Coordinates of C-alpha atoms in Angstrom, one line a residue:
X139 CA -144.7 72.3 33.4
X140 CA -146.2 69.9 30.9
X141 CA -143.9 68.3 28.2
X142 CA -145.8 67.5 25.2
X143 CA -143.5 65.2 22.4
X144 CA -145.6 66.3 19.4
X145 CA -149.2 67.5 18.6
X146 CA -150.5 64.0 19.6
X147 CA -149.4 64.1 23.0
X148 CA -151.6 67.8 23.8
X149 CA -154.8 67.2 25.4
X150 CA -158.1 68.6 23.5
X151 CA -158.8 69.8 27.4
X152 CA -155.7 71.8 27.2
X153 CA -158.2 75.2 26.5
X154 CA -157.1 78.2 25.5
X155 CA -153.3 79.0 25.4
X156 CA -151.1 81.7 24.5
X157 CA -148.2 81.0 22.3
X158 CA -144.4 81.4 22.1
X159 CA -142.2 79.7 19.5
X160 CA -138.4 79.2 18.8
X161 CA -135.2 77.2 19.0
X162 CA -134.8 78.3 22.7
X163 CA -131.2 77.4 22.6
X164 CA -129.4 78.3 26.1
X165 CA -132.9 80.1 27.0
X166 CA -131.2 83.3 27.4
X167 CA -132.0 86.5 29.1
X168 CA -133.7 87.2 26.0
X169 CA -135.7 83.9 25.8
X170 CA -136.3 84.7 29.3
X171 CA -137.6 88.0 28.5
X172 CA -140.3 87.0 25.9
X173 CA -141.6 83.9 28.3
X174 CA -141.5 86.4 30.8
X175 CA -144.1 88.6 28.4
X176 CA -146.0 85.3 27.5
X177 CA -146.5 84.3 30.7
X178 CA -147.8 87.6 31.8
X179 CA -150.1 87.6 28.9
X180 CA -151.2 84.2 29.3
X181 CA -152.3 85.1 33.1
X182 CA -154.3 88.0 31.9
X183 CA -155.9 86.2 28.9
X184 CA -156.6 83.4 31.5
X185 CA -154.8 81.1 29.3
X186 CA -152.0 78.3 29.2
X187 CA -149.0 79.7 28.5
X188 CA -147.3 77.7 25.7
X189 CA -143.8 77.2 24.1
X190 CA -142.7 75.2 21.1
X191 CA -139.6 74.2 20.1
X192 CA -137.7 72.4 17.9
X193 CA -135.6 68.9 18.3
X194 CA -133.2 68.5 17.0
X195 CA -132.4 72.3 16.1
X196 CA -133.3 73.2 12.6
X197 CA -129.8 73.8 11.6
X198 CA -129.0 70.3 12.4
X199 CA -131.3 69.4 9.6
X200 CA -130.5 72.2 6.6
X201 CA -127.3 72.1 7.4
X202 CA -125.7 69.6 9.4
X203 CA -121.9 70.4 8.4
X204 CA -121.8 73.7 9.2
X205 CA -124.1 73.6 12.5
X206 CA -123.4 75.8 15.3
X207 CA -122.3 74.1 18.6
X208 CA -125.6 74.0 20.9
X209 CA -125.1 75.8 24.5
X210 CA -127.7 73.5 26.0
X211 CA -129.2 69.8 25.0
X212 CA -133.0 69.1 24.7
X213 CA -133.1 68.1 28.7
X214 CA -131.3 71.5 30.1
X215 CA -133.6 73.4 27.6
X216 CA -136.8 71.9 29.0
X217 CA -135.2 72.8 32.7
X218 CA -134.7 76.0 31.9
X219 CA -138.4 76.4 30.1
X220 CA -139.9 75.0 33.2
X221 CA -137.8 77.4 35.5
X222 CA -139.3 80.3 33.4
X223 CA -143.1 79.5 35.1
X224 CA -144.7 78.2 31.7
X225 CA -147.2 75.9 31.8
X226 CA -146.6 73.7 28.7
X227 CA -143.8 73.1 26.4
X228 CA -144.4 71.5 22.7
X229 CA -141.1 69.8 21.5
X230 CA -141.7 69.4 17.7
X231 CA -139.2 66.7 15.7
X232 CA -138.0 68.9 13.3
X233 CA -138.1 67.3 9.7
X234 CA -137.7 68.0 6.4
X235 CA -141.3 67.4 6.1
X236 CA -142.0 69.9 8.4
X237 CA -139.8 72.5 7.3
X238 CA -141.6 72.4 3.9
X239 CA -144.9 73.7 5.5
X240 CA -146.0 77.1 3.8
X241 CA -145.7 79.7 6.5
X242 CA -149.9 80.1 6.8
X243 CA -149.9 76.3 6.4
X244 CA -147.6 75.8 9.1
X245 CA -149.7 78.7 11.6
X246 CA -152.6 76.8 10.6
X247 CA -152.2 73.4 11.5
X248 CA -149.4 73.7 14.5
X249 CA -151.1 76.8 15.9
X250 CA -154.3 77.2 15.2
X251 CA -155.9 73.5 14.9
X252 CA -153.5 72.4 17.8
X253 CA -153.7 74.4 20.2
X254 CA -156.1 76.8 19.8
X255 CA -153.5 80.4 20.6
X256 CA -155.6 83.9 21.8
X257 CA -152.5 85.7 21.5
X258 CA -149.1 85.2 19.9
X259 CA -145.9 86.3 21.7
X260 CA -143.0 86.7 19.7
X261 CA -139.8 88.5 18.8
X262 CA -139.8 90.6 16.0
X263 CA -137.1 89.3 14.2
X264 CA -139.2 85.2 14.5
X265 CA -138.9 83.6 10.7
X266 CA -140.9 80.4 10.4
X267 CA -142.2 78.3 7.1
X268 CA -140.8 76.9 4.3
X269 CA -137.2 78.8 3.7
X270 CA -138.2 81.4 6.4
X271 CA -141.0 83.1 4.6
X272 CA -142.7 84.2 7.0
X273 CA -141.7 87.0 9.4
X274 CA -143.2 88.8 12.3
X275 CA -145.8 91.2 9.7
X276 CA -146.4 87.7 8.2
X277 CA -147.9 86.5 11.5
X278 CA -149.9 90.0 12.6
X279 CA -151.9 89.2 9.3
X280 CA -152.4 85.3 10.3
X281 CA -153.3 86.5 13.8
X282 CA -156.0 88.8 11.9
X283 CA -157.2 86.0 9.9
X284 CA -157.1 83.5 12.5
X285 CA -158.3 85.8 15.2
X286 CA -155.9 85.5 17.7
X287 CA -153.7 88.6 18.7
X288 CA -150.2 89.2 18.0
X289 CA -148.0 91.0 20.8
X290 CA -144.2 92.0 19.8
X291 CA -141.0 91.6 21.9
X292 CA -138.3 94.0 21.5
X293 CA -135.0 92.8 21.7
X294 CA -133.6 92.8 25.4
X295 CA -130.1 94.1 25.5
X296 CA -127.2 93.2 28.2
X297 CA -124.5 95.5 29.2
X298 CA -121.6 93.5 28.4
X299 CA -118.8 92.2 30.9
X300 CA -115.1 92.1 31.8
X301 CA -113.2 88.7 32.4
X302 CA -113.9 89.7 35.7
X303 CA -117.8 90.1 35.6
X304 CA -117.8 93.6 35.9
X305 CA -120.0 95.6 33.4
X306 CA -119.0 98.2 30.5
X307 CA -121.5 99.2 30.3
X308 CA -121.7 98.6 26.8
X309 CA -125.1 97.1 25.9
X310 CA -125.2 94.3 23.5
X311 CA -128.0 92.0 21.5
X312 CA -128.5 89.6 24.0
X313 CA -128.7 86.1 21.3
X314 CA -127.1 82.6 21.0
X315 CA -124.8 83.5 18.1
X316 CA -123.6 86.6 21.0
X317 CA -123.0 83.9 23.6
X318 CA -121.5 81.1 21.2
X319 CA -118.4 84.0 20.3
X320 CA -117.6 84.6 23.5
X321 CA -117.6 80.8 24.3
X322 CA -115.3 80.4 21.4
X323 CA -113.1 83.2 23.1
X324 CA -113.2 81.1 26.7
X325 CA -115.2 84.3 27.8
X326 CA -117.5 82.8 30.5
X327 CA -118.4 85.8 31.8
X328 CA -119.7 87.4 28.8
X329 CA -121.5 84.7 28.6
X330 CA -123.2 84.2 31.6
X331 CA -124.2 87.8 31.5
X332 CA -125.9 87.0 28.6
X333 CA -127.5 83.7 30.4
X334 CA -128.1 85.5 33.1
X335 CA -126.4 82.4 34.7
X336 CA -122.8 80.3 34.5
X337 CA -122.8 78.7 31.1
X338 CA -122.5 74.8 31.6
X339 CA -121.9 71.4 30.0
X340 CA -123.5 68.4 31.5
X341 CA -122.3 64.8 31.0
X342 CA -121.5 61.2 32.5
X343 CA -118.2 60.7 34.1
X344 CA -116.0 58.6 32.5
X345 CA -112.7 56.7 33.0
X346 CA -109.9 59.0 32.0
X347 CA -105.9 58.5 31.9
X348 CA -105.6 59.5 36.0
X349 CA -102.7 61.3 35.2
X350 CA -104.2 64.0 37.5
X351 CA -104.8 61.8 40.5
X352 CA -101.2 60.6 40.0
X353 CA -100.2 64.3 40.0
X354 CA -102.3 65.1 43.3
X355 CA -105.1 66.4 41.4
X356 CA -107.4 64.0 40.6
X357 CA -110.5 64.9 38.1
X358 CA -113.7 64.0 37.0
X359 CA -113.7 63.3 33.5
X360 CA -116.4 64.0 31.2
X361 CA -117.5 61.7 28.3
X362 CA -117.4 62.9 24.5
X363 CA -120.8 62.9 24.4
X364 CA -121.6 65.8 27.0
X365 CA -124.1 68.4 25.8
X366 CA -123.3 72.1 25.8
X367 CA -121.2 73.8 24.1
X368 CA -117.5 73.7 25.5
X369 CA -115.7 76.4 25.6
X370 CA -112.4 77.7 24.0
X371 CA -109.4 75.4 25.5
X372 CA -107.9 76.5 28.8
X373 CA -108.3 76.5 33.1
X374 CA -111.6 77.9 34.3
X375 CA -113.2 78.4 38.1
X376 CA -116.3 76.7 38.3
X377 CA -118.9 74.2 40.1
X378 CA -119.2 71.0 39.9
X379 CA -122.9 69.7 40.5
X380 CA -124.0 65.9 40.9
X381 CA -127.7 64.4 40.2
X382 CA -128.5 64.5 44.1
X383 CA -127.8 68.4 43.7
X384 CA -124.3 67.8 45.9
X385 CA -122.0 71.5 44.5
X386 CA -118.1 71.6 44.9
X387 CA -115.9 74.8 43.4
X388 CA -114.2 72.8 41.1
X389 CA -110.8 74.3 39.0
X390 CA -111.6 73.2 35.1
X391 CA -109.7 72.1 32.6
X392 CA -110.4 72.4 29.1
X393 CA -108.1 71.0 26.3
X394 CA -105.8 67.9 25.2
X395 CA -103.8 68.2 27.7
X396 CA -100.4 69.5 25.7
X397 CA -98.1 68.7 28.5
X398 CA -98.7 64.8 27.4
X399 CA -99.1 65.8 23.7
X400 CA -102.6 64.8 24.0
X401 CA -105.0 64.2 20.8
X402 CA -108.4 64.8 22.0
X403 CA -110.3 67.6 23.8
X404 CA -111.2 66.9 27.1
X405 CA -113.5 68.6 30.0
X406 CA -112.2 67.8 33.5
X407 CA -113.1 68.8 36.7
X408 CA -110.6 69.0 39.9
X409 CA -113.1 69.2 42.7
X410 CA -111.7 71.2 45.9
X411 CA -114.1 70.0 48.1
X412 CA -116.4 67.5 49.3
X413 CA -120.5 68.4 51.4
X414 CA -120.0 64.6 53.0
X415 CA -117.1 64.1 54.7
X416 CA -118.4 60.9 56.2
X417 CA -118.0 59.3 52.6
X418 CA -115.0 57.1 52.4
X419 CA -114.8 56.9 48.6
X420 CA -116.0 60.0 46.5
X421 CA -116.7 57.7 43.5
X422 CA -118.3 59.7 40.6
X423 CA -117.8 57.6 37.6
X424 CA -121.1 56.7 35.8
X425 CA -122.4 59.8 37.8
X426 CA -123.8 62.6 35.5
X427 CA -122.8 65.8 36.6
X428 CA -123.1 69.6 35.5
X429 CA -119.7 71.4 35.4
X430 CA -120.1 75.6 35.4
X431 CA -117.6 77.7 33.6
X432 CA -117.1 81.2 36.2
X433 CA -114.4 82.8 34.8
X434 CA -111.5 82.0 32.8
X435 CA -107.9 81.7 34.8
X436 CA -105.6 81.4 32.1
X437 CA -104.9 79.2 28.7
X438 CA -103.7 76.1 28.1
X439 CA -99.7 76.0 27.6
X440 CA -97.3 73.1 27.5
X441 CA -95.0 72.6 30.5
X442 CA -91.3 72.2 30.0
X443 CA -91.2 69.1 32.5
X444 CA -94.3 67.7 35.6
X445 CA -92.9 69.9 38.2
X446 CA -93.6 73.1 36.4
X447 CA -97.5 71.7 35.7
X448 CA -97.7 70.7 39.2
X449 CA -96.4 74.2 40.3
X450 CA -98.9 75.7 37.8
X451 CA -101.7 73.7 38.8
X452 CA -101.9 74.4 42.7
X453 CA -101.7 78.3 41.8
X454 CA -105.0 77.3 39.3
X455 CA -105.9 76.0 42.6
X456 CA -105.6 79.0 44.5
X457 CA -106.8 81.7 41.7
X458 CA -110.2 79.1 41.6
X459 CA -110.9 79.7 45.5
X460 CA -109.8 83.5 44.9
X461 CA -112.5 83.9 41.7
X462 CA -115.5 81.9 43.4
X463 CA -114.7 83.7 46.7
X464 CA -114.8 87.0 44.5
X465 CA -118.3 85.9 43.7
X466 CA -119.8 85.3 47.1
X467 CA -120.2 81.3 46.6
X468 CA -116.5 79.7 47.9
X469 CA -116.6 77.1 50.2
X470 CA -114.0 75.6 53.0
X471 CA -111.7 73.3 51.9
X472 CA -112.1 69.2 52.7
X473 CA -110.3 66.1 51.8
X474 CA -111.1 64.7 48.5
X475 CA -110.8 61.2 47.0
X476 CA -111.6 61.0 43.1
X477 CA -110.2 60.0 40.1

């Protein structure tokens, strides 16, 4: 997949493309679903298949103070995009200026003039121009005018999911607001049905208080600065994955760690076991790693004393071998040296 930065950076070459736009955040099973439509329409058209989005999000910019929490930064977004089998993704700095655009305006010159669409594939609830005027009958009567077709995406719904992954079989909206509650909620699984993956947050180890290594359970600490959205405070089963693709189950912790009357939220990782045993020192700091949230084990509570955390924490243990076992994906144990 291509990654333009901005109009300037597209070819005039690029030819003929079929369009997608939106704020992709988390690229969903219903993102997926509508680049899945684009990119068979693209291959029919015999077309590059085309997505724009926004950085940073649009909300960021109207209204910065009451902005949701983003499941995914710019660089998982782009992964995910490129995982879907477009060809190109547009990444437009969202400004002031060009949220004023009219919404014909807009079309015009980021559509038409760009990047010359045949077709147009879209959900039919897509707003675009200055304060959302235009909608998806808006941009059937630009595609008429500007002669490129417009082809409609219905919603995709999900059946939602149990704490323990298994369906309801009550179909929801698959959207980010959707996955965003049940983050709030510490439901992973909800979420990840919704994803059509584990929800993560991925970010550089840092130095933390190594009150867990003193304890026998030494973590990897991610910095403040992680993206994704972290979810509600508690202990999660998960994976742990490094930047040479190296995955451990990991038990998760979530919180300020109330034991120690802690101040500030915290996402740390107990890794249970190690691909290289031939490695002396499992040394992770500066390391960026993705941490997956599974399923949700229990949440956070304030021990009376360290020998009721300790007792709590190797039963976390145990419940995180017995959730990612559950799930087809646990691993034998190994010996383990981190902070």
């Amino acid at each position: 997949m291509r990654i333009y930065y901005g109009l300037d950076e597209v070819p005039p070459d690029l030819g003929p493309t079929v369009l997608t736009i939106g704020n992709f955040d988390g690229v969903h099973r219903g993102h997926q679903h509508v680049l899945a439509q684009l990119n068979q329409t693209a291959r029919r058209r015999g077309a590059a298949a085309v997505a724009l989005t926004f950085d940073p999000h649009p909300a960021l910019v109207h209204r910065p103070e009451s902005a949701p929490q983003l499941l995914t930064g710019l660089g998982e977004k782009l992964d995910r995009l490129r995982s879907s089998g477009v060809d190109a993704a547009v990444v437009l700095n969202y400004t002031p200026e060009l949220a004023g655009h009219t919404a014909e305006d807009f079309i015009r010159r980021y559509f038409v003039e760009a990047l010359n669409p045949v077709a147009v594939v879209i959900g039919h609830d897509v707003r675009f121009g200055r304060h959302n005027q235009g909608d998806f009958s808006t941009m059937v009567g630009l595609g008429k005018a500007y002669g490129f077709e417009v082809i409609g995406v219905d919603d995709f719904p999900v059946e939602s999911q149990t704490g323990s992954g298994v369906g309801t079989g009550a179909p929801r909206r698959c959207s980010s607001t959707a996955i965003r509650a049940g983050l709030q909620q510490g439901d992973v699984a909800a979420a990840a049905g919704m994803l059509g993956r584990a929800h993560a947050v991925v970010g550089e180890v840092v130095h933390g208080e190594a009150r867990g290594r003193e304890l026998g359970f030494p973590t990897a600490n991610l910095s403040q600065e992680a993206e994704g959205m972290v979810p509600a405070d508690g202990v999660y089963a998960g994976w742990v994955t490094d930047a040479h693709h190296h995955r451990w189950p990991a038990a998760i912790s979530v919180g300020s760690n109330p034991t120690f009357d802690g101040l500030m939220r915290v996402v740390e990782a107990h890794i249970l076991d190690r691909a290289d045993e031939q490695v002396e020192d499992f040394d992770l700091y500066g390391q960026r790693l993705r941490v997956e949230f599974v399923d949700r084990l229990r949440g956070m509570v304030a021990y009376e004393g360290v020998e009721k955390l300790v007792e709590q924490m190797h039963k976390d243990v145990e419940d995180t071998r017995r959730v990612l076992a559950a799930s087809g994906r646990a691993t034998p144990v190994s010996a383990l040296r981190a902070e």
